PDB file of C-alpha atoms in Angstrom:
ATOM      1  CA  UNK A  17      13.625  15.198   3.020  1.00 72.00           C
ATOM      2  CA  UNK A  18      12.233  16.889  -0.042  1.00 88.00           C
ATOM      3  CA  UNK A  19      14.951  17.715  -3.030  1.00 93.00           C
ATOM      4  CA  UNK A  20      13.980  18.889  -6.465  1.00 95.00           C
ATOM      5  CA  UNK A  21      16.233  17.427  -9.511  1.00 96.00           C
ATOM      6  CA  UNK A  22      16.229  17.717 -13.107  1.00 95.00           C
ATOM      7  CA  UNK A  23      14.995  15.141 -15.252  1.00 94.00           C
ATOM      8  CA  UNK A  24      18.138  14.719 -17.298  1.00 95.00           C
ATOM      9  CA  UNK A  25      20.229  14.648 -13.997  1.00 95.00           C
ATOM     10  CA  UNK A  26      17.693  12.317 -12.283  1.00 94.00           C
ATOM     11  CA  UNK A  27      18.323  10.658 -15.609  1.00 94.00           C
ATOM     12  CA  UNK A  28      21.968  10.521 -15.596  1.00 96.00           C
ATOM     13  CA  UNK A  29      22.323   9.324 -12.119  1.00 95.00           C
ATOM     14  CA  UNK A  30      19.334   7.234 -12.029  1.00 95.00           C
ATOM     15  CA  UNK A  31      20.897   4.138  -9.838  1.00 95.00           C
ATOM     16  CA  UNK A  32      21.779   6.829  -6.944  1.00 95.00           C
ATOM     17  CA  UNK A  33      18.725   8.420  -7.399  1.00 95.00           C
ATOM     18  CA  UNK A  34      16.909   5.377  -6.656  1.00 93.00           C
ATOM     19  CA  UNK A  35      19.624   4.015  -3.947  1.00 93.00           C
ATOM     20  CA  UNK A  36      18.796   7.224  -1.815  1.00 93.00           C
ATOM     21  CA  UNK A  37      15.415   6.922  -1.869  1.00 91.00           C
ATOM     22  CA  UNK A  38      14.973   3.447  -0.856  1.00 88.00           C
ATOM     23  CA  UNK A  39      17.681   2.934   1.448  1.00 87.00           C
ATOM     24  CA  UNK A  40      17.741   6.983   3.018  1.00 88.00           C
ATOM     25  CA  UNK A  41      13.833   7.180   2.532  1.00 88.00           C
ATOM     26  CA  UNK A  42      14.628  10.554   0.538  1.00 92.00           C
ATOM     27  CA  UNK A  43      11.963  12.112  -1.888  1.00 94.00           C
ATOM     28  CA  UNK A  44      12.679  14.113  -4.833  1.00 96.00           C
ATOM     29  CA  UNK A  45      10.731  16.280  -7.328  1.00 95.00           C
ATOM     30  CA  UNK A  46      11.813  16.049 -11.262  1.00 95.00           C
ATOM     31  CA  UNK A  47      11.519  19.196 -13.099  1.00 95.00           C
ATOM     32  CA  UNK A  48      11.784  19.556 -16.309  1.00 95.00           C
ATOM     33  CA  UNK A  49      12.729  23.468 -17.665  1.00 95.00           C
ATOM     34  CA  UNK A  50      12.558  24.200 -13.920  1.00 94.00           C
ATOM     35  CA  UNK A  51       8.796  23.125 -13.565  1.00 95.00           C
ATOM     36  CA  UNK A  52       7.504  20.286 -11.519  1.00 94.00           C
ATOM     37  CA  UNK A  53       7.295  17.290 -13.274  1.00 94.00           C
ATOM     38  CA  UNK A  54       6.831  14.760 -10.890  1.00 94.00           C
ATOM     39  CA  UNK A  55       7.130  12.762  -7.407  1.00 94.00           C
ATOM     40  CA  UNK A  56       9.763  10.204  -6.778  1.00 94.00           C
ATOM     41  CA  UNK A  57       9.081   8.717  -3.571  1.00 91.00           C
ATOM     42  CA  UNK A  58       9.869   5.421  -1.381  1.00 87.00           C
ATOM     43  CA  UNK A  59       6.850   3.258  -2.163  1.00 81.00           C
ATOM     44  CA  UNK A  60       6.309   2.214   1.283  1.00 68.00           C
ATOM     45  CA  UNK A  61       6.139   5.843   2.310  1.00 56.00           C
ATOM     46  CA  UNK A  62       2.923   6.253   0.327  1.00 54.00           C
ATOM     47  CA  UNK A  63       0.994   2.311   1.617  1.00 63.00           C
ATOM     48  CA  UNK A  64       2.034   2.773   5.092  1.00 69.00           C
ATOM     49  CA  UNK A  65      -0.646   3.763   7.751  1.00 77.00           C
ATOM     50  CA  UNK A  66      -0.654   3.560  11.638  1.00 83.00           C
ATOM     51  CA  UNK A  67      -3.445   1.721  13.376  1.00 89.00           C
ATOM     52  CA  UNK A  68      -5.088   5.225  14.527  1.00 89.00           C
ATOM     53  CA  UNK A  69      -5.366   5.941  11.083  1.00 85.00           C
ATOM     54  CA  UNK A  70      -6.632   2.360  10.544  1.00 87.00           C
ATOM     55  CA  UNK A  71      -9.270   2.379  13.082  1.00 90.00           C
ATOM     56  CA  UNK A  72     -10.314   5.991  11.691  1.00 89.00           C
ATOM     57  CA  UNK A  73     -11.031   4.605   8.529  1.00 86.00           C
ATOM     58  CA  UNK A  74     -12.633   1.748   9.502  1.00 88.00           C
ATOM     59  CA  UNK A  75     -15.011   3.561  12.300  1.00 89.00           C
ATOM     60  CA  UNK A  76     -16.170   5.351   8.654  1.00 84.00           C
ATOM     61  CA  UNK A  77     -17.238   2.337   7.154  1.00 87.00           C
ATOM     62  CA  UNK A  78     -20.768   1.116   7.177  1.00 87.00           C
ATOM     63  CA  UNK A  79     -21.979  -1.465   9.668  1.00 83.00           C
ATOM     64  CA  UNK A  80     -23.856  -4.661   7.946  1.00 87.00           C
ATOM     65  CA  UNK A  81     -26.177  -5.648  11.035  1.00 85.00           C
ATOM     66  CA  UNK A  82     -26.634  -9.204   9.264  1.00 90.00           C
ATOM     67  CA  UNK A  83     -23.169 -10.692   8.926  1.00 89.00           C
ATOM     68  CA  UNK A  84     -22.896 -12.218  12.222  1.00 89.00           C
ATOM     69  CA  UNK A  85     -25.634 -14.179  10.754  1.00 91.00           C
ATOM     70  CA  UNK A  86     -24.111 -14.677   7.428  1.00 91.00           C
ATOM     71  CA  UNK A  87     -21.197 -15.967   8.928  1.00 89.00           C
ATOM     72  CA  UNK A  88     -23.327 -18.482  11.284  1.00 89.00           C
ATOM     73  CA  UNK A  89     -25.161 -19.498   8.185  1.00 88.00           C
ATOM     74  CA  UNK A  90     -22.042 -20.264   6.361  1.00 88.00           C
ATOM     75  CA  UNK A  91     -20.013 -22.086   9.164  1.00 86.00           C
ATOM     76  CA  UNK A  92     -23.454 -24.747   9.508  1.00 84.00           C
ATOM     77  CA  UNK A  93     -22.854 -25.484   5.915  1.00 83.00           C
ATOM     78  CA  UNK A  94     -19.203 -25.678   6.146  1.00 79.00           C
ATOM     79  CA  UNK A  95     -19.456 -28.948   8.525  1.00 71.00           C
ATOM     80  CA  UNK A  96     -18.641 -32.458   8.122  1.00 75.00           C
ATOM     81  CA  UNK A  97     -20.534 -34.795   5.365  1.00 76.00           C
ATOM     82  CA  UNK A  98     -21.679 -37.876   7.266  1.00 79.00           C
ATOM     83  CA  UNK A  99     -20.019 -41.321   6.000  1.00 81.00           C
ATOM     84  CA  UNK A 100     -22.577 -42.545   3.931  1.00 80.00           C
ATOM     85  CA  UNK A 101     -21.369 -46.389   4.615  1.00 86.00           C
ATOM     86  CA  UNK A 102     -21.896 -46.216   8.237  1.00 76.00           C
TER      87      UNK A 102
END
């Protein structure tokens, strides 16, 4: 849910303000001399994706034939050194 709010009363009752939005996942737009201002919103709200989405945006990305090879390069070099007293 959506509520618009003025600055100065966003201002005034700043800890409720905040309390609704992260704990009842409420949104509000500030105004200031009735005109949009701004966007409070729950932070998660605006990082959270579901994995459709995920997958979406990684089917978009490009596809790097080589790093299956990269990574087979990488993991040879990452083996044990051999003792060099034995």
């Amino acid at each position: 849910m959506e509520s618009s709010i003025s600055s100065t009363e966003a201002a005034r009752h700043l800890g409720e303000v905040l309390y609704r939005v992260e704990h009842a996942r409420e949104s509000f737009i500030l105004t200031k001399s009735d005109k949009p201002l701004a966007r409070l919103i729950p932070i998660s709200l605006s990082t959270r994706s579901t994995g459709a989405e995920i997958m979406k945006a990684l089917a978009g990305l490009p596809h790097d034939g080589g790093f299956a090879d990269d990574l087979e390069r990488v993991n040879q070099m990452d083996s044990a050194q051999q003792n060099p007293w034995d």
